[in-house]
mmCIF file of C-alpha atoms in Angstrom:
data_model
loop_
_atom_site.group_PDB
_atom_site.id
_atom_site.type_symbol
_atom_site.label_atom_id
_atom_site.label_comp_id
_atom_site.label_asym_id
_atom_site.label_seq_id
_atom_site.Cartn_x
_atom_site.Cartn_y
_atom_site.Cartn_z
ATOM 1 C CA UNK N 1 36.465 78.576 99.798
ATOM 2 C CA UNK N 2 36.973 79.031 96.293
ATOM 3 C CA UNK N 3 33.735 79.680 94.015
ATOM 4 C CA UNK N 4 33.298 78.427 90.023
ATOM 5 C CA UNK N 5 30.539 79.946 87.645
ATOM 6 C CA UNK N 6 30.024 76.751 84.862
ATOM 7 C CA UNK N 7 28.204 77.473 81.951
ATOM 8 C CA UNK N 8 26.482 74.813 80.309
ATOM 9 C CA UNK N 9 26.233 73.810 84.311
ATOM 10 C CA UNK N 10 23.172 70.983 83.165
ATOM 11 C CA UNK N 11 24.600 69.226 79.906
ATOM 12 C CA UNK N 12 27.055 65.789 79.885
ATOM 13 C CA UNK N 13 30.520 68.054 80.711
ATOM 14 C CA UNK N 14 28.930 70.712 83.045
ATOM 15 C CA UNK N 15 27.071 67.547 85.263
ATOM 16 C CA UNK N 16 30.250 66.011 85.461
ATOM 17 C CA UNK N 17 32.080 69.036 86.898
ATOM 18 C CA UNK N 18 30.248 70.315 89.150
ATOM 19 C CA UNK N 19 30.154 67.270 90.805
ATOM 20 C CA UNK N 20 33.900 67.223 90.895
ATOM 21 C CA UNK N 21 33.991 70.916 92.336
ATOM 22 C CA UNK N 22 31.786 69.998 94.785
ATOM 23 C CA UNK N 23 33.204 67.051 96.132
ATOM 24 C CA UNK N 24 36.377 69.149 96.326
ATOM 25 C CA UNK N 25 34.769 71.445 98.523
ATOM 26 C CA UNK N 26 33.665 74.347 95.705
ATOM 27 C CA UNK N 27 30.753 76.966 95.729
ATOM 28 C CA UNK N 28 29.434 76.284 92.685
ATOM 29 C CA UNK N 29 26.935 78.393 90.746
ATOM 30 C CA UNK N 30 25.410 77.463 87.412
ATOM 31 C CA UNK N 31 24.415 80.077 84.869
ATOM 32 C CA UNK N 32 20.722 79.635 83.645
ATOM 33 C CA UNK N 33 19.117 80.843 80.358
ATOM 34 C CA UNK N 34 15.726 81.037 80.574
ATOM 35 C CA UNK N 35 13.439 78.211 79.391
ATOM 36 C CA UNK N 36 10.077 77.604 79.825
ATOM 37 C CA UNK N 37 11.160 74.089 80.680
ATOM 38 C CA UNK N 38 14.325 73.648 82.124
ATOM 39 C CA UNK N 39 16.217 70.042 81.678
ATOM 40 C CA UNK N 40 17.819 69.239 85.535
ATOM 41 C CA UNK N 41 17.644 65.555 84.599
ATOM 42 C CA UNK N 42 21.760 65.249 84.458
ATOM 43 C CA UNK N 43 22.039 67.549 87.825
ATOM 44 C CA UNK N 44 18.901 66.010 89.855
ATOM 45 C CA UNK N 45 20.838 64.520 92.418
ATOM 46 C CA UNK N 46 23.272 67.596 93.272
ATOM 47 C CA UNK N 47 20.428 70.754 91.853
ATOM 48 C CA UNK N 48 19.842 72.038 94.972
ATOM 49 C CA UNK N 49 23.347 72.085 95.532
ATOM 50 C CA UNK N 50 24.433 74.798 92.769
ATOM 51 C CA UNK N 51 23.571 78.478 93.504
ATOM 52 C CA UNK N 52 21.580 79.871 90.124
ATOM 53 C CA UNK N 53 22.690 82.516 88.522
ATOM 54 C CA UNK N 54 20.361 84.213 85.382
ATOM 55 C CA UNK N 55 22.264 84.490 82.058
ATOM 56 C CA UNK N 56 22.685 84.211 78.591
ATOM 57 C CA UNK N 57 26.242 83.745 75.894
ATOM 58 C CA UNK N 58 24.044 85.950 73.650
ATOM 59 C CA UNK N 59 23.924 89.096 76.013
ATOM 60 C CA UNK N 60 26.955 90.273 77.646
ATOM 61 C CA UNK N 61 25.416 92.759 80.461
ATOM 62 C CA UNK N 62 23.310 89.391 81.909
ATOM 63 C CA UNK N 63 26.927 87.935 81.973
ATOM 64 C CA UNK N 64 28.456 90.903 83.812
ATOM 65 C CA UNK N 65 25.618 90.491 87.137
ATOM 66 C CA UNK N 66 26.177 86.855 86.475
ATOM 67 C CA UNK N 67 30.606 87.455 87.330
ATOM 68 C CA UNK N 68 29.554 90.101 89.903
ATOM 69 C CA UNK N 69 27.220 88.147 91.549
ATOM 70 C CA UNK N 70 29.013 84.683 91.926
ATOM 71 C CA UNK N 71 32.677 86.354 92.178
ATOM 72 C CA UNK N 72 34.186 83.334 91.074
ATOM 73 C CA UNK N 73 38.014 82.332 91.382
ATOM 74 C CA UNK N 74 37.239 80.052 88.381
ATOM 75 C CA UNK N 75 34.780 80.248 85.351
ATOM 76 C CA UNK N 76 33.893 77.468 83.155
ATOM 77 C CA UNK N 77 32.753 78.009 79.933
ATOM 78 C CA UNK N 78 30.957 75.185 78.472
ATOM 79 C CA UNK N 79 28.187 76.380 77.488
ATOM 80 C CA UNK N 80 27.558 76.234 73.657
ATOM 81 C CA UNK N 81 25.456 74.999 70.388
ATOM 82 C CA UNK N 82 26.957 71.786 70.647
ATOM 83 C CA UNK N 83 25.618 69.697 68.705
ATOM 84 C CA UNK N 84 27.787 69.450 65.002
ATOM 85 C CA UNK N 85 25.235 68.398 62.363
ATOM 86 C CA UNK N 86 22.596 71.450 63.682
ATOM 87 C CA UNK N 87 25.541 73.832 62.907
ATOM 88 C CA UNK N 88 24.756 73.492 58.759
ATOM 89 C CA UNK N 89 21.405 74.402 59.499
ATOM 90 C CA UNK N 90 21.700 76.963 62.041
ATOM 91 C CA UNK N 91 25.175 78.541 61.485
ATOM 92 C CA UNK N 92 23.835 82.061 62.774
ATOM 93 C CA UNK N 93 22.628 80.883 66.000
ATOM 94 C CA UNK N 94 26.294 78.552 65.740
ATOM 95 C CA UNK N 95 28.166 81.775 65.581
ATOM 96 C CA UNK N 96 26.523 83.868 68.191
ATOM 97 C CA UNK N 97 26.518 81.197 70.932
ATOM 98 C CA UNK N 98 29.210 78.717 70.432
ATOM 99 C CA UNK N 99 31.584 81.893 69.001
ATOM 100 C CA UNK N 100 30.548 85.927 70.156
ATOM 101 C CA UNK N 101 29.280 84.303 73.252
ATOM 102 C CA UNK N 102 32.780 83.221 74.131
ATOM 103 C CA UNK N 103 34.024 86.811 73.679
ATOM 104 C CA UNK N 104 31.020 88.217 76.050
ATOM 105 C CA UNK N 105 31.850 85.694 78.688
ATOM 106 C CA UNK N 106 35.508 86.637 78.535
ATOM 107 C CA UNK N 107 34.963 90.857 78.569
ATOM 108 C CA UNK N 108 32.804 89.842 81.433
ATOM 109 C CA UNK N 109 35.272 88.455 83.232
ATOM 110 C CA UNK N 110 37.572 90.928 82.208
ATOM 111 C CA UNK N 111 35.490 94.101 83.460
ATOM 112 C CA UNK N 112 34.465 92.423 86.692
ATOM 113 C CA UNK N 113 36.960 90.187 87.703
ATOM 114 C CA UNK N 114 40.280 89.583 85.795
ATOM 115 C CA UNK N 115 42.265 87.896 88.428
ATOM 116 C CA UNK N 116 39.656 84.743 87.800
ATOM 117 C CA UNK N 117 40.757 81.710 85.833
ATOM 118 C CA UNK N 118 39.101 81.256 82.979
ATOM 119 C CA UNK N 119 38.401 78.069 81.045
ATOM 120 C CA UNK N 120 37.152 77.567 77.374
ATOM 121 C CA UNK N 121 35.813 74.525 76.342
ATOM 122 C CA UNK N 122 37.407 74.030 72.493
ATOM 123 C CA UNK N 123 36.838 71.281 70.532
ATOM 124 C CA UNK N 124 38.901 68.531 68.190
ATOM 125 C CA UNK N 125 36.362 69.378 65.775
ATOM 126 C CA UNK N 126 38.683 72.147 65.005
ATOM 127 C CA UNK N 127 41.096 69.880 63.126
ATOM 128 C CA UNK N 128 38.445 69.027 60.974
ATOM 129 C CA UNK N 129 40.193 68.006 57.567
ATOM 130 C CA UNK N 130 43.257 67.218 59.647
ATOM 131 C CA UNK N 131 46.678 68.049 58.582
ATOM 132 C CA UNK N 132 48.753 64.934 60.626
ATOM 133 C CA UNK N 133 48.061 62.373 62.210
ATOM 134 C CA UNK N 134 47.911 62.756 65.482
ATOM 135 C CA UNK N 135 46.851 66.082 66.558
ATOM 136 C CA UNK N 136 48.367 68.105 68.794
ATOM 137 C CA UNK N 137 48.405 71.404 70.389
ATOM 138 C CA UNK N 138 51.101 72.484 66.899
ATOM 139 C CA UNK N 139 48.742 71.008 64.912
ATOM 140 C CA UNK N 140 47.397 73.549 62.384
ATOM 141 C CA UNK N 141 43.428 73.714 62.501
ATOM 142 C CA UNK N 142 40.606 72.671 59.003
ATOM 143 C CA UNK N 143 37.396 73.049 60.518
ATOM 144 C CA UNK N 144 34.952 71.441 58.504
ATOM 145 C CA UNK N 145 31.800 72.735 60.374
ATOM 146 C CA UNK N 146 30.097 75.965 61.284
ATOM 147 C CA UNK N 147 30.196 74.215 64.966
ATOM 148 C CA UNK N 148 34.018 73.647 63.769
ATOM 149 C CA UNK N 149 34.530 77.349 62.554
ATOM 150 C CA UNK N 150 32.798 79.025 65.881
ATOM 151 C CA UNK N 151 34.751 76.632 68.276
ATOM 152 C CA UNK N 152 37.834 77.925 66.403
ATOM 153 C CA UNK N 153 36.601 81.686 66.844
ATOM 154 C CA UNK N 154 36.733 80.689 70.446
ATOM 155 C CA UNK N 155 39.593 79.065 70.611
ATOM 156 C CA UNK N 156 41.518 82.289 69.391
ATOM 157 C CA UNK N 157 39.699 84.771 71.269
ATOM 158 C CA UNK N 158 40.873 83.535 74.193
ATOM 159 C CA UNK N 159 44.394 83.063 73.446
ATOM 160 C CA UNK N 160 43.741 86.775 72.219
ATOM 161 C CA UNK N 161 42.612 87.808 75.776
ATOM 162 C CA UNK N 162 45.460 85.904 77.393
ATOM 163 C CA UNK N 163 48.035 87.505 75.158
ATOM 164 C CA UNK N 164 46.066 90.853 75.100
ATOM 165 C CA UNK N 165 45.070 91.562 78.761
ATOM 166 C CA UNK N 166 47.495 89.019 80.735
ATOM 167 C CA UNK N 167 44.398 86.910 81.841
ATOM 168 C CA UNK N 168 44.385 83.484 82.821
ATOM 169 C CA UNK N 169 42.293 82.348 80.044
ATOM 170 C CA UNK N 170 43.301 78.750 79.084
ATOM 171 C CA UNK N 171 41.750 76.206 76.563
ATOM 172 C CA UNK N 172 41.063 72.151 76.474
ATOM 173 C CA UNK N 173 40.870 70.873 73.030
ATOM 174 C CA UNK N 174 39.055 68.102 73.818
ATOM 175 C CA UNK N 175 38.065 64.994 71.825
ATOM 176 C CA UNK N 176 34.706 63.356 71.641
ATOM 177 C CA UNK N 177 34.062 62.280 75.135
ATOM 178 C CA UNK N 178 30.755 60.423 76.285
ATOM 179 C CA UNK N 179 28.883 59.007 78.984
ATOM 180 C CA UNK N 180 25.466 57.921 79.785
ATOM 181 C CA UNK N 181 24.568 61.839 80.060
ATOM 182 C CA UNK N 182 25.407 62.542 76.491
ATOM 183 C CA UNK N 183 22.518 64.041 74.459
ATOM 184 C CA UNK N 184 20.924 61.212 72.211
ATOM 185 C CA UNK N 185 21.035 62.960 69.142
ATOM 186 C CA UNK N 186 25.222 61.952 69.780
ATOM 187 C CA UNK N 187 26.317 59.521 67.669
ATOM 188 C CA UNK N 188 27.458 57.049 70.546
ATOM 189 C CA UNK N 189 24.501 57.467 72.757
ATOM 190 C CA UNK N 190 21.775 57.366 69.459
ATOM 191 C CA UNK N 191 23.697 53.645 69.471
ATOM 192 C CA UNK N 192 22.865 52.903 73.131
ATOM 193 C CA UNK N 193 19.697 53.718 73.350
ATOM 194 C CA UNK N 194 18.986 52.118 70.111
ATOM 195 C CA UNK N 195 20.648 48.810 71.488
ATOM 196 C CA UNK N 196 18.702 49.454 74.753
ATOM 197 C CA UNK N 197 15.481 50.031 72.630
ATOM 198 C CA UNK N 198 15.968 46.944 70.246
ATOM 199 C CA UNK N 199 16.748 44.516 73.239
ATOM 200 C CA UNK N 200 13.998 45.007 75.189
ATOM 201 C CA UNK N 201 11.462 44.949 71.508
ATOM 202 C CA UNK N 202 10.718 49.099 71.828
ATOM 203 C CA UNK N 203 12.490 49.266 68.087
ATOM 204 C CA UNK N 204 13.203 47.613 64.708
ATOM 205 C CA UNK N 205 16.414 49.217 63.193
ATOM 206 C CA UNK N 206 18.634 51.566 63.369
ATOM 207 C CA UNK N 207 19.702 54.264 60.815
ATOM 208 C CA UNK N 208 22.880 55.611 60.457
ATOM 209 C CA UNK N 209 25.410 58.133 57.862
ATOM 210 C CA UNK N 210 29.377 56.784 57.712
ATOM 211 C CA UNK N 211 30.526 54.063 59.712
ATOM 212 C CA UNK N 212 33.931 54.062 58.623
ATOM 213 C CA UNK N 213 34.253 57.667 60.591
ATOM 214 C CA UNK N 214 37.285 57.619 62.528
ATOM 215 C CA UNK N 215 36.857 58.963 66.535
ATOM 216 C CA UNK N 216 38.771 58.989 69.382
ATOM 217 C CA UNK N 217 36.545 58.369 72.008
ATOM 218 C CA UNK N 218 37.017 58.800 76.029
ATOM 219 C CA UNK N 219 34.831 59.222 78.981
ATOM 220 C CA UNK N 220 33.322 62.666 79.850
ATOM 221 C CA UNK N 221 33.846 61.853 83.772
ATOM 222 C CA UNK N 222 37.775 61.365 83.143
ATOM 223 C CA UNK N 223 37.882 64.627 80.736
ATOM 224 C CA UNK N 224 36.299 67.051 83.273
ATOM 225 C CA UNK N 225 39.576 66.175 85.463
ATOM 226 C CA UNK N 226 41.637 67.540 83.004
ATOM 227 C CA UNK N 227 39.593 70.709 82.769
ATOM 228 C CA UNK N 228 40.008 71.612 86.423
ATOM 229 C CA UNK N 229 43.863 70.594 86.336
ATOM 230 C CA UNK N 230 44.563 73.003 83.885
ATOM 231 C CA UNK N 231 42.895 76.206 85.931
ATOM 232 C CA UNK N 232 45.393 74.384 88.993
ATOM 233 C CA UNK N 233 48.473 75.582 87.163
ATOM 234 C CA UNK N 234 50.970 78.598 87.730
ATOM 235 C CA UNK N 235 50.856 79.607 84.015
ATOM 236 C CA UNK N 236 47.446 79.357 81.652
ATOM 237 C CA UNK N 237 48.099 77.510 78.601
ATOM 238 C CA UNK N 238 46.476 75.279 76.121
ATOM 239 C CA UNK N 239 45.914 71.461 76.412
ATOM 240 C CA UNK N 240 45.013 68.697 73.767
ATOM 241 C CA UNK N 241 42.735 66.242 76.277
ATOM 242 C CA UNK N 242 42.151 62.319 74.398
ATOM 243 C CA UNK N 243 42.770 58.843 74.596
ATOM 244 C CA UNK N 244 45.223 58.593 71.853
ATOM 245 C CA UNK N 245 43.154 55.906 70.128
ATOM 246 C CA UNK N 246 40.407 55.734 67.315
ATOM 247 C CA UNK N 247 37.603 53.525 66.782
ATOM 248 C CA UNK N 248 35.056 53.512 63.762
ATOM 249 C CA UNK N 249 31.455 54.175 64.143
ATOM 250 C CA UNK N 250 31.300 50.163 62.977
ATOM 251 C CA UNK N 251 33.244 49.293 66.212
ATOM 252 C CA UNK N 252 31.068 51.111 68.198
ATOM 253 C CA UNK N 253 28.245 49.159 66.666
ATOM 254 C CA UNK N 254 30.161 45.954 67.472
ATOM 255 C CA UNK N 255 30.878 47.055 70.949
ATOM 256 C CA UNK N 256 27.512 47.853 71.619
ATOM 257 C CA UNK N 257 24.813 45.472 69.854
ATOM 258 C CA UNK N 258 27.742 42.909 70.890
ATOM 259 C CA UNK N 259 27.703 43.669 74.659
ATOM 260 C CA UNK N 260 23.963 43.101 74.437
ATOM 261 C CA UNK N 261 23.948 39.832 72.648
ATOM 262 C CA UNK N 262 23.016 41.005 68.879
ATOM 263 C CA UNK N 263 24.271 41.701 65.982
ATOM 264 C CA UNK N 264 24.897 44.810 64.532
ATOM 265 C CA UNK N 265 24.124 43.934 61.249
ATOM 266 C CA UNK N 266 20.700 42.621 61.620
ATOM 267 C CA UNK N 267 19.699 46.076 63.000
ATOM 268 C CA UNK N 268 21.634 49.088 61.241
ATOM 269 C CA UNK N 269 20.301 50.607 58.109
ATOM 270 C CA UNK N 270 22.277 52.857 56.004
ATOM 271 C CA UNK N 271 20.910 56.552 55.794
ATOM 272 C CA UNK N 272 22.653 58.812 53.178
ATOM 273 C CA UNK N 273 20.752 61.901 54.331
ATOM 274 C CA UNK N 274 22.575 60.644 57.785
ATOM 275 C CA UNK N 275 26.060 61.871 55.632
ATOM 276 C CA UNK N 276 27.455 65.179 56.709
ATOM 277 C CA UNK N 277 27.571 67.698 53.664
ATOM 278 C CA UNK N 278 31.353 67.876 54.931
ATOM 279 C CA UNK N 279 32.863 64.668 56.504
ATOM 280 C CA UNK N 280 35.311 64.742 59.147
ATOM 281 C CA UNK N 281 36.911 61.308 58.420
ATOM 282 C CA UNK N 282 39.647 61.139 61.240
ATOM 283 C CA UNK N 283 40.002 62.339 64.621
ATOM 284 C CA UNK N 284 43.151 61.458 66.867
ATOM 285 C CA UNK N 285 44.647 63.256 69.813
ATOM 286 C CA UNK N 286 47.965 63.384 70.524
ATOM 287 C CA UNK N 287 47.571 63.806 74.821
ATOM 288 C CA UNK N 288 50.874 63.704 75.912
ATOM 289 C CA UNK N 289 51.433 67.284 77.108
ATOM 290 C CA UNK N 290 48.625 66.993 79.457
ATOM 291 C CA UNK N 291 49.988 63.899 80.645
ATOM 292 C CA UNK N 292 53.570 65.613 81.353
ATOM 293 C CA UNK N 293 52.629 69.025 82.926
ATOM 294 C CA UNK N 294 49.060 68.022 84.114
ATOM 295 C CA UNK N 295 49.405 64.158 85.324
ATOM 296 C CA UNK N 296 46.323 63.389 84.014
ATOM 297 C CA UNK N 297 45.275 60.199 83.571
ATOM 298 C CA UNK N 298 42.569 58.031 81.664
ATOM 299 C CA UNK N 299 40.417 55.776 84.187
ATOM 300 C CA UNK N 300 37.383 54.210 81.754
ATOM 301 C CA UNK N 301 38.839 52.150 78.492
ATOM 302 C CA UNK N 302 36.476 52.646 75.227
ATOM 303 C CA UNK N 303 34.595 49.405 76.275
ATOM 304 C CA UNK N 304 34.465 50.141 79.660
ATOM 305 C CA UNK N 305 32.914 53.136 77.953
ATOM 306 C CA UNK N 306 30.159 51.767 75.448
ATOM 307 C CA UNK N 307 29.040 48.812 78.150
ATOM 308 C CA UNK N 308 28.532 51.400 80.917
ATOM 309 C CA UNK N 309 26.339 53.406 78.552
ATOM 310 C CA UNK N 310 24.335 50.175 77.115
ATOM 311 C CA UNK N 311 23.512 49.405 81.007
ATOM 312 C CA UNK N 312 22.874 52.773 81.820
ATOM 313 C CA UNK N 313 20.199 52.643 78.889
ATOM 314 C CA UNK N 314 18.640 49.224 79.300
ATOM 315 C CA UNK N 315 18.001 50.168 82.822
ATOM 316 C CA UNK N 316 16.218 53.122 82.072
ATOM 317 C CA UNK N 317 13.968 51.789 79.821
ATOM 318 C CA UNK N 318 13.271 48.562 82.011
ATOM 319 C CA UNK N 319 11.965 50.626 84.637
ATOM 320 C CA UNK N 320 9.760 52.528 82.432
ATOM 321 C CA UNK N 321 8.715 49.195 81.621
ATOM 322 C CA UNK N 322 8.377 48.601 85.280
ATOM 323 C CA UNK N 323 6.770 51.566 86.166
ATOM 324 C CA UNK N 324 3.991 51.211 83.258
ATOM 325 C CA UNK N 325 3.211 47.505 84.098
ATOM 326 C CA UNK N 326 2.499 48.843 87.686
ATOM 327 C CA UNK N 327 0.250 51.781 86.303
ATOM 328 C CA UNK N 328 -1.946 48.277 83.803
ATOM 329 C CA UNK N 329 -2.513 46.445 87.234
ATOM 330 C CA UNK N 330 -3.583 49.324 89.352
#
C-alpha cells in the first residue's frame, strides 16, 4: 500500500486530494499544526479516515518525526500562507511558511526518506508582471507579491534539491483553481457567498478592488489530478497546470449574480482600498505539457465552475435558514 503525508491536508487543495488518494486505495496522513480550534469542515466526511501526524513548516525537527512516522512513498506539500493580499501585511510570516518552510519539509524528507516523491505546490502568482502571454514552464518569473516572492523561493529550492541531491522533488505551477471549499476571503468564493447572501436578503452590496483583473480560472477537484500524475512519472519534473483561458473579475460577476437571477450591477460597489498596492493584471497558462506527458484533462468548464459554487452557497445558507426557523417554533 503506498502511504502520502499532505500538508495543508484540511484547506480547498489538500480536501480534494486526499480524497483522491483514498479512493485510490492510499494511507493517508495529514500533518497538523496546533490550534486551539482546528477547521475539519472541508475533511468532515473522510477525518477519521486520515492518520494525524503533529507538525509545523516553521520547525523542521516536528517535520522530521512527522516523515519518520508516516514513511510516506509520496509527500504533498501544500501547506502555506496562502492567501495573496495578507502577504503585504505579513511578509515575515509569508517568508517563513510559504518559503523556509518549503526548505524544512524538503531536508526532512531528505534526512529521513529520500527515495519519497516529493511534491511542491507553486503558484502562477509567480509570473506576476508577466513577460508573454501565455505562460509556460520557459516563461521567466515577476512576482509581484511577498506571497509571489516566497512561492518563487519555493519553487527554486526544490528544483535545487532535485538538481542537488537527485531527489524526486517535482513542482505544479498551478493557476487559480476554486471550488465550493475555497476560503471566502478568495476573490471567486467572496462572489458566491455574496450572491448566496444577497438572494436569500442576508446582504445589501458587495465591495470589490479591479474588475478588469485578468484570471484563468479552473476547478480545484480537476487540478489535484494533475498533482498526483506528476509524482506517477519515471522522471520528476515541473508542470504548468490551467485551463488555458481568462475571464475578468466582471465575468465572474456576470456568471454569478446572473446564474442567480440578478444583476451584478445593482449589487457591486467599487472599493479602492480593495486595489492591491501591486496589481497582477493578467494571468494565463499555457497547459499543454501536462496534457502531452501527463494526459491530464479538464472535467468542470468556468461556468460549470461559478454555478456549482453559487448552489453550493445558497444551500448552505438556506439550511441555516432552515435550521433557525426550527429553533423560533420550538
Amino acid at each position: 500500500m503506498k502511504q502520502a503525508l499532505i500538508t495543508g491536508v484540511t484547506g480547498q487543495d489538500g480536501s480534494y486530494l486526499a480524497e483522491l488518494l483514498l479512493e485510490k486505495g492510499y494511507k493517508v496522513f495529514g500533518l497538523r499544526r496546533r490550534t486551539s480550534t482546528p477547521n475539519y469542515e472541508n475533511i468532515e466526511h473522510i477525518k477519521d479516515e486520515i492518520e494525524w501526524v503533529s507538525g509545523d513548516l516553521t520547525d523542521l525537527g516536528s517535520l522530521i518525526e512527522a516523515v519518520r512516522y508516516s514513511n510516506p512513498t509520496e509527500i504533498y506539500n501544500l501547506a502555506a500562507q496562502s492567501f495573496v493580499a495578507a502577504s503585504w501585511p505579513q511578509p515575515m510570516t509569508t517568508g517563513q511558511i510559504t518559503a523556509l518552510g518549503v526548505t524544512n519539509m524538503l531536508e526532512a524528507v531528505r534526512l529521513i526518506k529520500p527515495d519519497a516523491r516529493f511534491y511542491q505546490a507553486s503558484s502562477s502568482e509567480m509570473f506576476g508582471k508577466v513577460v508573454e502571454v501565455p505562460q509556460s514552464e520557459s516563461t521567466p518569473f515577476y512576482p509581484r507579491s511577498p506571497y509571489g516572492v516566497a512561492k518563487l523561493y519555493g519553487h527554486w529550492i526544490t528544483v535545487n534539491y532535485r538538481e542537488s541531491f537527485d531527489m524526486y522533488a517535482c513542482s505544479g505551477i498551478l493557476f487559480n483553481h476554486e471550488s465550493p471549499r475555497r476560503g471566502v476571503e478568495f476573490v471567486t468564493r467572496k462572489v458566491t457567498d455574496a450572491v448566496a447572501r444577497i438572494k436569500l436578503g442576508l446582504q445589501s452590496e458587495l465591495r470589490m478592488g479591479n474588475l478588469d483583473s485578468l484570471r484563468d480560472w479552473g476547478f480545484a477537484g480537476d487540478y489535484v489530478k494533475a498533482m498526483w500524475l506528476m509524482l506517477q512519472q519515471p522522471v520528476p519534473d515541473d508542470y504548468v497546470i490551467s485551463t488555458g483561458e481568462m475571464h475578468t473579475v466582471r465575468e465572474l460577476l456576470e456568471a454569478a449574480f446572473g446564474y442567480a437571477g440578478l444583476d451584478y450591477q445593482d449589487y457591486v460597489v467599487i472599493d479602492p482600498k480593495l486595489v492591491r498596492p501591486a496589481e497582477v493584471d493578467l494571468l494565463l497558462g499555457d497547459c499543454s505539457k501536462a496534457k502531452e506527458r501527463l494526459g491530464w484533462e479538464l472535467e468542470v468548464s468556468f461556468r460549470q465552475l461559478i454555478h456549482m459554487m453559487v448552489d453550493s452557497d445558497l444551500e448552505k445558507y438556506r439550511f441555516a435558514q432552515r435550521q433557525f426557523a426550527v429553533a423560533r417554533s420550538v
